[in-house]
Amino acid sequence: MSDKVYKIDISPLEIQPANLFDDIAFGGSIHYKVQDNQLIVRVSGQISPASFVGEIVIIYEYRDKMYQAKSIEFQPYN
């Protein structure tokens, strides 16, 4: 497991403090794609009702008769 820490400057988004969630929320937007025999899942990270800061990308590969996670990483939006 990775101990990476991401810091994202949200000041350009001009979100009112009252609209910020207490923590980042995942699962409100999930996209699936099959590419090169891999299942790619993108789960957006949301910090307010209308603001997303990045996504977790999970790549699954087919091994031992089932899909298994090959990699998991956070990709911040620029």
Phi, psi and omega in degrees: 000140182273145177252029181293143177241131179248132174242125183238126178282110181263001181301325177296341179284343178052049179273132176293135181308326180293340181268351180286139173289158177295330181211165178292140182246137178240147175114348180289336179219116181231130180235138181242144177208141173254125182213130179052045179062023177236144174267122181248125181242130178242121182241113184287145176259124188244136181246351176204173182304335183233013185233126177245139184248350181170190181212151171270130178247121179246126178249122179254142172237154182275113179221144176052043176065025177202159174280132180229144181296127177264320179207151176222127178210154175263132177239106180291147173281144179266000000 
